[in-house]
């Protein structure tokens, strides 16, 4: 079976060959995230109907109060980002590469991107970059799989019918189980057991005296 794990932080989709989440046992909160091989972050840009994309070999993320706070992507990093001005006007599309890249998240969305190690990038005017060139290799948007509520767990499937668990029925008359004969037998067995223990203890004491 081919596994295709996916994780969301706000509007950002995170995928990779393997995703590991680690929690803090003391605070019972999320602590860190690791994505091994083919780490890919996609953030849908609703203003320009495009996708901001960052990819690399591996990813390490740190959480703060169960929210993804910082992410480091390592090895063969590529990015494609929509660039706008203060008036939210599209200036161009930035395509770049670097050895590493750090991302700071705010309210679940990408806030700061910092390339590290020989960054190379260029900002291309939108009319000079065709649609088929606005996807990094391996791009796969899976927004329809995002879970926004508990009900989404059963999306497209009938809700499970929960079966009421019942215990074993009690005897109709509990006194019938421990009737007079049974009680007498239990008491007799207990008396014999105690007598054997006393006899055994006395024998051990005699043996000790003989020594």
JSON list of C-alpha atoms in Angstrom, two decimals:
[
{"chain": "A", "resi": 1, "resn": "UNK", "atom": "CA", "xyz": [0.00, 0.00, 0.00]},
{"chain": "A", "resi": 2, "resn": "UNK", "atom": "CA", "xyz": [1.43, 3.40, -0.98]},
{"chain": "A", "resi": 3, "resn": "UNK", "atom": "CA", "xyz": [1.35, 5.87, 1.86]},
{"chain": "A", "resi": 4, "resn": "UNK", "atom": "CA", "xyz": [0.81, 9.55, 1.07]},
{"chain": "A", "resi": 5, "resn": "UNK", "atom": "CA", "xyz": [0.80, 11.42, 4.41]},
{"chain": "A", "resi": 6, "resn": "UNK", "atom": "CA", "xyz": [-0.43, 15.02, 4.51]},
{"chain": "A", "resi": 7, "resn": "UNK", "atom": "CA", "xyz": [-0.59, 17.65, 7.26]},
{"chain": "A", "resi": 8, "resn": "UNK", "atom": "CA", "xyz": [-2.15, 21.13, 7.36]},
{"chain": "A", "resi": 9, "resn": "UNK", "atom": "CA", "xyz": [-1.19, 24.25, 9.29]},
{"chain": "A", "resi": 10, "resn": "UNK", "atom": "CA", "xyz": [-3.77, 26.93, 8.54]},
{"chain": "A", "resi": 11, "resn": "UNK", "atom": "CA", "xyz": [-3.88, 27.20, 4.74]},
{"chain": "A", "resi": 12, "resn": "UNK", "atom": "CA", "xyz": [-0.47, 25.50, 4.36]},
{"chain": "A", "resi": 13, "resn": "UNK", "atom": "CA", "xyz": [-0.32, 21.91, 3.17]},
{"chain": "A", "resi": 14, "resn": "UNK", "atom": "CA", "xyz": [2.72, 19.81, 4.15]},
{"chain": "A", "resi": 15, "resn": "UNK", "atom": "CA", "xyz": [3.54, 16.50, 2.47]},
{"chain": "A", "resi": 16, "resn": "UNK", "atom": "CA", "xyz": [6.48, 14.10, 2.26]},
{"chain": "A", "resi": 17, "resn": "UNK", "atom": "CA", "xyz": [7.37, 10.43, 2.09]},
{"chain": "A", "resi": 18, "resn": "UNK", "atom": "CA", "xyz": [7.17, 10.17, 5.88]},
{"chain": "A", "resi": 19, "resn": "UNK", "atom": "CA", "xyz": [5.79, 12.57, 8.51]},
{"chain": "A", "resi": 20, "resn": "UNK", "atom": "CA", "xyz": [6.58, 12.23, 12.22]},
{"chain": "A", "resi": 21, "resn": "UNK", "atom": "CA", "xyz": [4.87, 14.26, 14.96]},
{"chain": "A", "resi": 22, "resn": "UNK", "atom": "CA", "xyz": [6.29, 14.36, 18.48]},
{"chain": "A", "resi": 23, "resn": "UNK", "atom": "CA", "xyz": [4.49, 15.65, 21.56]},
{"chain": "A", "resi": 24, "resn": "UNK", "atom": "CA", "xyz": [5.75, 16.81, 24.95]},
{"chain": "A", "resi": 25, "resn": "UNK", "atom": "CA", "xyz": [4.67, 14.24, 27.55]},
{"chain": "A", "resi": 26, "resn": "UNK", "atom": "CA", "xyz": [4.77, 16.82, 30.34]},
{"chain": "A", "resi": 27, "resn": "UNK", "atom": "CA", "xyz": [2.73, 19.59, 28.70]},
{"chain": "A", "resi": 28, "resn": "UNK", "atom": "CA", "xyz": [0.71, 17.20, 26.49]},
{"chain": "A", "resi": 29, "resn": "UNK", "atom": "CA", "xyz": [1.21, 19.62, 23.58]},
{"chain": "A", "resi": 30, "resn": "UNK", "atom": "CA", "xyz": [2.77, 19.18, 20.15]},
{"chain": "A", "resi": 31, "resn": "UNK", "atom": "CA", "xyz": [6.52, 19.68, 20.25]},
{"chain": "A", "resi": 32, "resn": "UNK", "atom": "CA", "xyz": [8.12, 19.03, 16.86]},
{"chain": "A", "resi": 33, "resn": "UNK", "atom": "CA", "xyz": [7.54, 17.81, 13.32]},
{"chain": "A", "resi": 34, "resn": "UNK", "atom": "CA", "xyz": [9.87, 15.96, 10.94]},
{"chain": "A", "resi": 35, "resn": "UNK", "atom": "CA", "xyz": [9.27, 15.23, 7.28]},
{"chain": "A", "resi": 36, "resn": "UNK", "atom": "CA", "xyz": [11.66, 12.80, 5.64]},
{"chain": "A", "resi": 37, "resn": "UNK", "atom": "CA", "xyz": [12.32, 12.99, 1.90]},
{"chain": "A", "resi": 38, "resn": "UNK", "atom": "CA", "xyz": [10.43, 15.06, -0.64]},
{"chain": "A", "resi": 39, "resn": "UNK", "atom": "CA", "xyz": [9.23, 17.64, 1.89]},
{"chain": "A", "resi": 40, "resn": "UNK", "atom": "CA", "xyz": [6.79, 19.97, 0.15]},
{"chain": "A", "resi": 41, "resn": "UNK", "atom": "CA", "xyz": [4.85, 22.98, 1.50]},
{"chain": "A", "resi": 42, "resn": "UNK", "atom": "CA", "xyz": [2.00, 24.46, -0.53]},
{"chain": "A", "resi": 43, "resn": "UNK", "atom": "CA", "xyz": [0.19, 27.62, 0.57]},
{"chain": "A", "resi": 44, "resn": "UNK", "atom": "CA", "xyz": [-2.81, 28.57, -1.55]},
{"chain": "A", "resi": 45, "resn": "UNK", "atom": "CA", "xyz": [-2.75, 32.28, -2.41]},
{"chain": "A", "resi": 46, "resn": "UNK", "atom": "CA", "xyz": [-6.43, 33.20, -2.53]},
{"chain": "A", "resi": 47, "resn": "UNK", "atom": "CA", "xyz": [-5.79, 36.73, -3.84]},
{"chain": "A", "resi": 48, "resn": "UNK", "atom": "CA", "xyz": [-4.04, 35.68, -7.04]},
{"chain": "A", "resi": 49, "resn": "UNK", "atom": "CA", "xyz": [-5.53, 32.19, -7.38]},
{"chain": "A", "resi": 50, "resn": "UNK", "atom": "CA", "xyz": [-2.05, 30.68, -7.26]},
{"chain": "A", "resi": 51, "resn": "UNK", "atom": "CA", "xyz": [0.08, 28.50, -5.00]},
{"chain": "A", "resi": 52, "resn": "UNK", "atom": "CA", "xyz": [3.15, 29.48, -3.02]},
{"chain": "A", "resi": 53, "resn": "UNK", "atom": "CA", "xyz": [5.46, 26.47, -2.98]},
{"chain": "A", "resi": 54, "resn": "UNK", "atom": "CA", "xyz": [8.59, 25.42, -1.08]},
{"chain": "A", "resi": 55, "resn": "UNK", "atom": "CA", "xyz": [10.28, 22.04, -1.38]},
{"chain": "A", "resi": 56, "resn": "UNK", "atom": "CA", "xyz": [13.41, 20.29, -0.16]},
{"chain": "A", "resi": 57, "resn": "UNK", "atom": "CA", "xyz": [14.72, 16.93, 0.97]},
{"chain": "A", "resi": 58, "resn": "UNK", "atom": "CA", "xyz": [13.89, 17.16, 4.69]},
{"chain": "A", "resi": 59, "resn": "UNK", "atom": "CA", "xyz": [11.88, 19.39, 7.00]},
{"chain": "A", "resi": 60, "resn": "UNK", "atom": "CA", "xyz": [12.00, 20.09, 10.74]},
{"chain": "A", "resi": 61, "resn": "UNK", "atom": "CA", "xyz": [9.23, 22.08, 12.42]},
{"chain": "A", "resi": 62, "resn": "UNK", "atom": "CA", "xyz": [8.75, 23.44, 15.94]},
{"chain": "A", "resi": 63, "resn": "UNK", "atom": "CA", "xyz": [5.39, 24.07, 17.61]},
{"chain": "A", "resi": 64, "resn": "UNK", "atom": "CA", "xyz": [4.29, 26.75, 20.05]},
{"chain": "A", "resi": 65, "resn": "UNK", "atom": "CA", "xyz": [0.99, 26.24, 21.88]},
{"chain": "A", "resi": 66, "resn": "UNK", "atom": "CA", "xyz": [0.07, 23.48, 19.39]},
{"chain": "A", "resi": 67, "resn": "UNK", "atom": "CA", "xyz": [0.57, 25.85, 16.44]},
{"chain": "A", "resi": 68, "resn": "UNK", "atom": "CA", "xyz": [3.38, 25.43, 13.93]},
{"chain": "A", "resi": 69, "resn": "UNK", "atom": "CA", "xyz": [5.83, 28.25, 14.69]},
{"chain": "A", "resi": 70, "resn": "UNK", "atom": "CA", "xyz": [9.10, 27.71, 12.80]},
{"chain": "A", "resi": 71, "resn": "UNK", "atom": "CA", "xyz": [10.15, 25.40, 9.97]},
{"chain": "A", "resi": 72, "resn": "UNK", "atom": "CA", "xyz": [13.57, 24.60, 8.55]},
{"chain": "A", "resi": 73, "resn": "UNK", "atom": "CA", "xyz": [13.89, 22.93, 5.15]},
{"chain": "A", "resi": 74, "resn": "UNK", "atom": "CA", "xyz": [17.23, 21.36, 4.28]},
{"chain": "A", "resi": 75, "resn": "UNK", "atom": "CA", "xyz": [19.00, 20.25, 1.07]},
{"chain": "A", "resi": 76, "resn": "UNK", "atom": "CA", "xyz": [18.10, 21.11, -2.53]},
{"chain": "A", "resi": 77, "resn": "UNK", "atom": "CA", "xyz": [15.58, 23.77, -1.55]},
{"chain": "A", "resi": 78, "resn": "UNK", "atom": "CA", "xyz": [13.40, 25.33, -4.25]},
{"chain": "A", "resi": 79, "resn": "UNK", "atom": "CA", "xyz": [10.71, 27.95, -3.89]},
{"chain": "A", "resi": 80, "resn": "UNK", "atom": "CA", "xyz": [8.05, 29.63, -6.02]},
{"chain": "A", "resi": 81, "resn": "UNK", "atom": "CA", "xyz": [6.37, 32.58, -4.33]},
{"chain": "A", "resi": 82, "resn": "UNK", "atom": "CA", "xyz": [3.86, 35.23, -5.36]},
{"chain": "A", "resi": 83, "resn": "UNK", "atom": "CA", "xyz": [5.18, 38.74, -4.63]},
{"chain": "A", "resi": 84, "resn": "UNK", "atom": "CA", "xyz": [2.86, 41.69, -4.03]},
{"chain": "A", "resi": 85, "resn": "UNK", "atom": "CA", "xyz": [3.22, 45.31, -2.98]},
{"chain": "A", "resi": 86, "resn": "UNK", "atom": "CA", "xyz": [1.57, 47.14, -0.07]},
{"chain": "A", "resi": 87, "resn": "UNK", "atom": "CA", "xyz": [-1.61, 47.55, -2.12]},
{"chain": "A", "resi": 88, "resn": "UNK", "atom": "CA", "xyz": [-1.85, 43.76, -2.62]},
{"chain": "A", "resi": 89, "resn": "UNK", "atom": "CA", "xyz": [-1.01, 44.19, -6.30]},
{"chain": "A", "resi": 90, "resn": "UNK", "atom": "CA", "xyz": [0.89, 41.31, -7.88]},
{"chain": "A", "resi": 91, "resn": "UNK", "atom": "CA", "xyz": [4.43, 42.44, -8.69]},
{"chain": "A", "resi": 92, "resn": "UNK", "atom": "CA", "xyz": [5.78, 39.14, -9.93]},
{"chain": "A", "resi": 93, "resn": "UNK", "atom": "CA", "xyz": [6.49, 35.50, -9.16]},
{"chain": "A", "resi": 94, "resn": "UNK", "atom": "CA", "xyz": [9.75, 34.69, -7.43]},
{"chain": "A", "resi": 95, "resn": "UNK", "atom": "CA", "xyz": [11.57, 31.47, -8.29]},
{"chain": "A", "resi": 96, "resn": "UNK", "atom": "CA", "xyz": [14.66, 30.60, -6.29]},
{"chain": "A", "resi": 97, "resn": "UNK", "atom": "CA", "xyz": [16.99, 27.93, -4.89]},
{"chain": "A", "resi": 98, "resn": "UNK", "atom": "CA", "xyz": [19.12, 27.69, -1.74]},
{"chain": "A", "resi": 99, "resn": "UNK", "atom": "CA", "xyz": [20.87, 25.17, 0.50]},
{"chain": "A", "resi": 100, "resn": "UNK", "atom": "CA", "xyz": [18.48, 25.76, 3.39]},
{"chain": "A", "resi": 101, "resn": "UNK", "atom": "CA", "xyz": [15.43, 27.84, 4.15]},
{"chain": "A", "resi": 102, "resn": "UNK", "atom": "CA", "xyz": [13.72, 29.01, 7.34]},
{"chain": "A", "resi": 103, "resn": "UNK", "atom": "CA", "xyz": [10.02, 29.82, 7.59]},
{"chain": "A", "resi": 104, "resn": "UNK", "atom": "CA", "xyz": [8.21, 31.62, 10.41]},
{"chain": "A", "resi": 105, "resn": "UNK", "atom": "CA", "xyz": [4.48, 31.01, 10.71]},
{"chain": "A", "resi": 106, "resn": "UNK", "atom": "CA", "xyz": [1.89, 33.35, 12.18]},
{"chain": "A", "resi": 107, "resn": "UNK", "atom": "CA", "xyz": [-1.66, 32.20, 12.89]},
{"chain": "A", "resi": 108, "resn": "UNK", "atom": "CA", "xyz": [-0.98, 29.08, 10.83]},
{"chain": "A", "resi": 109, "resn": "UNK", "atom": "CA", "xyz": [0.11, 31.01, 7.71]},
{"chain": "A", "resi": 110, "resn": "UNK", "atom": "CA", "xyz": [3.56, 31.67, 6.24]},
{"chain": "A", "resi": 111, "resn": "UNK", "atom": "CA", "xyz": [4.80, 35.06, 7.52]},
{"chain": "A", "resi": 112, "resn": "UNK", "atom": "CA", "xyz": [8.60, 35.21, 6.97]},
{"chain": "A", "resi": 113, "resn": "UNK", "atom": "CA", "xyz": [10.80, 33.26, 4.53]},
{"chain": "A", "resi": 114, "resn": "UNK", "atom": "CA", "xyz": [14.58, 33.35, 4.90]},
{"chain": "A", "resi": 115, "resn": "UNK", "atom": "CA", "xyz": [16.83, 31.50, 2.38]},
{"chain": "A", "resi": 116, "resn": "UNK", "atom": "CA", "xyz": [20.22, 30.37, 3.77]},
{"chain": "A", "resi": 117, "resn": "UNK", "atom": "CA", "xyz": [23.32, 29.24, 1.90]},
{"chain": "A", "resi": 118, "resn": "UNK", "atom": "CA", "xyz": [23.99, 30.58, -1.61]},
{"chain": "A", "resi": 119, "resn": "UNK", "atom": "CA", "xyz": [20.46, 31.72, -2.41]},
{"chain": "A", "resi": 120, "resn": "UNK", "atom": "CA", "xyz": [19.68, 32.38, -6.04]},
{"chain": "A", "resi": 121, "resn": "UNK", "atom": "CA", "xyz": [16.37, 33.82, -7.12]},
{"chain": "A", "resi": 122, "resn": "UNK", "atom": "CA", "xyz": [14.67, 36.03, -9.64]},
{"chain": "A", "resi": 123, "resn": "UNK", "atom": "CA", "xyz": [11.30, 37.75, -9.74]},
{"chain": "A", "resi": 124, "resn": "UNK", "atom": "CA", "xyz": [9.51, 37.20, -13.02]},
{"chain": "A", "resi": 125, "resn": "UNK", "atom": "CA", "xyz": [6.63, 39.44, -14.22]},
{"chain": "A", "resi": 126, "resn": "UNK", "atom": "CA", "xyz": [3.35, 37.48, -14.18]},
{"chain": "A", "resi": 127, "resn": "UNK", "atom": "CA", "xyz": [2.76, 37.90, -17.93]},
{"chain": "A", "resi": 128, "resn": "UNK", "atom": "CA", "xyz": [6.17, 36.34, -18.64]},
{"chain": "A", "resi": 129, "resn": "UNK", "atom": "CA", "xyz": [5.56, 33.16, -16.63]},
{"chain": "A", "resi": 130, "resn": "UNK", "atom": "CA", "xyz": [2.93, 30.84, -18.17]},
{"chain": "A", "resi": 131, "resn": "UNK", "atom": "CA", "xyz": [0.59, 28.78, -16.05]},
{"chain": "A", "resi": 132, "resn": "UNK", "atom": "CA", "xyz": [2.38, 25.50, -16.79]},
{"chain": "A", "resi": 133, "resn": "UNK", "atom": "CA", "xyz": [5.60, 26.98, -15.36]},
{"chain": "A", "resi": 134, "resn": "UNK", "atom": "CA", "xyz": [4.02, 27.94, -12.02]},
{"chain": "A", "resi": 135, "resn": "UNK", "atom": "CA", "xyz": [4.32, 24.47, -10.50]},
{"chain": "A", "resi": 136, "resn": "UNK", "atom": "CA", "xyz": [7.44, 22.98, -8.95]},
{"chain": "A", "resi": 137, "resn": "UNK", "atom": "CA", "xyz": [8.17, 19.35, -9.75]},
{"chain": "A", "resi": 138, "resn": "UNK", "atom": "CA", "xyz": [6.16, 17.13, -7.41]},
{"chain": "A", "resi": 139, "resn": "UNK", "atom": "CA", "xyz": [3.39, 19.70, -6.84]},
{"chain": "A", "resi": 140, "resn": "UNK", "atom": "CA", "xyz": [0.14, 18.09, -5.66]},
{"chain": "A", "resi": 141, "resn": "UNK", "atom": "CA", "xyz": [-2.58, 20.18, -4.05]},
{"chain": "A", "resi": 142, "resn": "UNK", "atom": "CA", "xyz": [-4.88, 18.05, -1.85]},
{"chain": "A", "resi": 143, "resn": "UNK", "atom": "CA", "xyz": [-7.10, 20.72, -0.36]},
{"chain": "A", "resi": 144, "resn": "UNK", "atom": "CA", "xyz": [-10.22, 18.57, -0.71]},
{"chain": "A", "resi": 145, "resn": "UNK", "atom": "CA", "xyz": [-8.75, 16.22, 1.92]},
{"chain": "A", "resi": 146, "resn": "UNK", "atom": "CA", "xyz": [-8.35, 18.90, 4.60]},
{"chain": "A", "resi": 147, "resn": "UNK", "atom": "CA", "xyz": [-10.32, 18.23, 7.78]},
{"chain": "A", "resi": 148, "resn": "UNK", "atom": "CA", "xyz": [-12.02, 21.30, 9.25]},
{"chain": "A", "resi": 149, "resn": "UNK", "atom": "CA", "xyz": [-14.31, 19.59, 11.74]},
{"chain": "A", "resi": 150, "resn": "UNK", "atom": "CA", "xyz": [-15.00, 16.22, 13.36]},
{"chain": "A", "resi": 151, "resn": "UNK", "atom": "CA", "xyz": [-17.75, 15.57, 10.81]},
{"chain": "A", "resi": 152, "resn": "UNK", "atom": "CA", "xyz": [-15.13, 15.73, 8.04]},
{"chain": "A", "resi": 153, "resn": "UNK", "atom": "CA", "xyz": [-13.69, 12.45, 9.38]},
{"chain": "A", "resi": 154, "resn": "UNK", "atom": "CA", "xyz": [-16.73, 10.72, 7.88]},
{"chain": "A", "resi": 155, "resn": "UNK", "atom": "CA", "xyz": [-16.85, 12.73, 4.66]},
{"chain": "A", "resi": 156, "resn": "UNK", "atom": "CA", "xyz": [-18.27, 10.58, 1.87]},
{"chain": "A", "resi": 157, "resn": "UNK", "atom": "CA", "xyz": [-18.91, 7.72, 4.27]},
{"chain": "A", "resi": 158, "resn": "UNK", "atom": "CA", "xyz": [-21.94, 6.80, 6.38]},
{"chain": "A", "resi": 159, "resn": "UNK", "atom": "CA", "xyz": [-21.53, 7.63, 10.04]},
{"chain": "A", "resi": 160, "resn": "UNK", "atom": "CA", "xyz": [-20.69, 4.54, 12.07]},
{"chain": "A", "resi": 161, "resn": "UNK", "atom": "CA", "xyz": [-23.41, 3.01, 14.19]},
{"chain": "A", "resi": 162, "resn": "UNK", "atom": "CA", "xyz": [-22.17, 2.72, 17.76]},
{"chain": "A", "resi": 163, "resn": "UNK", "atom": "CA", "xyz": [-23.15, -0.49, 19.49]},
{"chain": "A", "resi": 164, "resn": "UNK", "atom": "CA", "xyz": [-24.09, -0.20, 23.14]},
{"chain": "A", "resi": 165, "resn": "UNK", "atom": "CA", "xyz": [-21.78, -2.32, 25.27]},
{"chain": "A", "resi": 166, "resn": "UNK", "atom": "CA", "xyz": [-23.53, -4.34, 27.96]},
{"chain": "A", "resi": 167, "resn": "UNK", "atom": "CA", "xyz": [-22.01, -6.25, 30.83]},
{"chain": "A", "resi": 168, "resn": "UNK", "atom": "CA", "xyz": [-22.77, -9.83, 31.88]},
{"chain": "A", "resi": 169, "resn": "UNK", "atom": "CA", "xyz": [-26.18, -10.16, 33.57]},
{"chain": "A", "resi": 170, "resn": "UNK", "atom": "CA", "xyz": [-26.13, -10.78, 37.32]},
{"chain": "A", "resi": 171, "resn": "UNK", "atom": "CA", "xyz": [-27.69, -13.97, 38.77]},
{"chain": "A", "resi": 172, "resn": "UNK", "atom": "CA", "xyz": [-31.41, -13.62, 39.32]},
{"chain": "A", "resi": 173, "resn": "UNK", "atom": "CA", "xyz": [-30.97, -14.60, 42.96]},
{"chain": "A", "resi": 174, "resn": "UNK", "atom": "CA", "xyz": [-27.47, -13.97, 44.22]},
{"chain": "A", "resi": 175, "resn": "UNK", "atom": "CA", "xyz": [-28.12, -15.89, 47.44]},
{"chain": "A", "resi": 176, "resn": "UNK", "atom": "CA", "xyz": [-28.58, -19.07, 45.39]},
{"chain": "A", "resi": 177, "resn": "UNK", "atom": "CA", "xyz": [-24.92, -18.90, 44.40]},
{"chain": "A", "resi": 178, "resn": "UNK", "atom": "CA", "xyz": [-23.71, -18.90, 48.00]},
{"chain": "A", "resi": 179, "resn": "UNK", "atom": "CA", "xyz": [-26.26, -21.15, 49.65]},
{"chain": "A", "resi": 180, "resn": "UNK", "atom": "CA", "xyz": [-25.84, -22.62, 53.12]},
{"chain": "A", "resi": 181, "resn": "UNK", "atom": "CA", "xyz": [-24.02, -25.74, 51.92]},
{"chain": "A", "resi": 182, "resn": "UNK", "atom": "CA", "xyz": [-21.58, -23.75, 49.77]},
{"chain": "A", "resi": 183, "resn": "UNK", "atom": "CA", "xyz": [-20.87, -21.33, 52.62]},
{"chain": "A", "resi": 184, "resn": "UNK", "atom": "CA", "xyz": [-20.20, -24.22, 55.01]},
{"chain": "A", "resi": 185, "resn": "UNK", "atom": "CA", "xyz": [-17.84, -25.85, 52.54]},
{"chain": "A", "resi": 186, "resn": "UNK", "atom": "CA", "xyz": [-15.94, -22.59, 51.99]},
{"chain": "A", "resi": 187, "resn": "UNK", "atom": "CA", "xyz": [-15.55, -22.08, 55.74]},
{"chain": "A", "resi": 188, "resn": "UNK", "atom": "CA", "xyz": [-14.33, -25.68, 56.21]},
{"chain": "A", "resi": 189, "resn": "UNK", "atom": "CA", "xyz": [-11.79, -25.36, 53.41]},
{"chain": "A", "resi": 190, "resn": "UNK", "atom": "CA", "xyz": [-10.52, -22.13, 54.93]},
{"chain": "A", "resi": 191, "resn": "UNK", "atom": "CA", "xyz": [-10.20, -23.76, 58.38]},
{"chain": "A", "resi": 192, "resn": "UNK", "atom": "CA", "xyz": [-8.24, -26.71, 56.97]},
{"chain": "A", "resi": 193, "resn": "UNK", "atom": "CA", "xyz": [-5.93, -24.40, 55.06]},
{"chain": "A", "resi": 194, "resn": "UNK", "atom": "CA", "xyz": [-5.19, -22.36, 58.20]},
{"chain": "A", "resi": 195, "resn": "UNK", "atom": "CA", "xyz": [-4.52, -25.60, 60.18]},
{"chain": "A", "resi": 196, "resn": "UNK", "atom": "CA", "xyz": [-2.01, -26.79, 57.56]},
{"chain": "A", "resi": 197, "resn": "UNK", "atom": "CA", "xyz": [-0.16, -23.48, 57.72]},
{"chain": "A", "resi": 198, "resn": "UNK", "atom": "CA", "xyz": [0.00, -23.68, 61.55]},
{"chain": "A", "resi": 199, "resn": "UNK", "atom": "CA", "xyz": [1.23, -27.32, 61.50]},
{"chain": "A", "resi": 200, "resn": "UNK", "atom": "CA", "xyz": [3.88, -26.44, 58.90]},
{"chain": "A", "resi": 201, "resn": "UNK", "atom": "CA", "xyz": [5.12, -23.50, 60.98]},
{"chain": "A", "resi": 202, "resn": "UNK", "atom": "CA", "xyz": [5.34, -25.68, 64.14]},
{"chain": "A", "resi": 203, "resn": "UNK", "atom": "CA", "xyz": [7.31, -28.35, 62.24]},
{"chain": "A", "resi": 204, "resn": "UNK", "atom": "CA", "xyz": [9.80, -25.73, 61.05]},
{"chain": "A", "resi": 205, "resn": "UNK", "atom": "CA", "xyz": [10.23, -24.48, 64.62]},
{"chain": "A", "resi": 206, "resn": "UNK", "atom": "CA", "xyz": [10.94, -28.04, 65.90]},
{"chain": "A", "resi": 207, "resn": "UNK", "atom": "CA", "xyz": [13.49, -28.61, 63.17]},
{"chain": "A", "resi": 208, "resn": "UNK", "atom": "CA", "xyz": [15.20, -25.34, 64.12]},
{"chain": "A", "resi": 209, "resn": "UNK", "atom": "CA", "xyz": [15.39, -26.38, 67.79]},
{"chain": "A", "resi": 210, "resn": "UNK", "atom": "CA", "xyz": [16.94, -29.75, 66.92]},
{"chain": "A", "resi": 211, "resn": "UNK", "atom": "CA", "xyz": [19.70, -27.98, 64.99]}
]
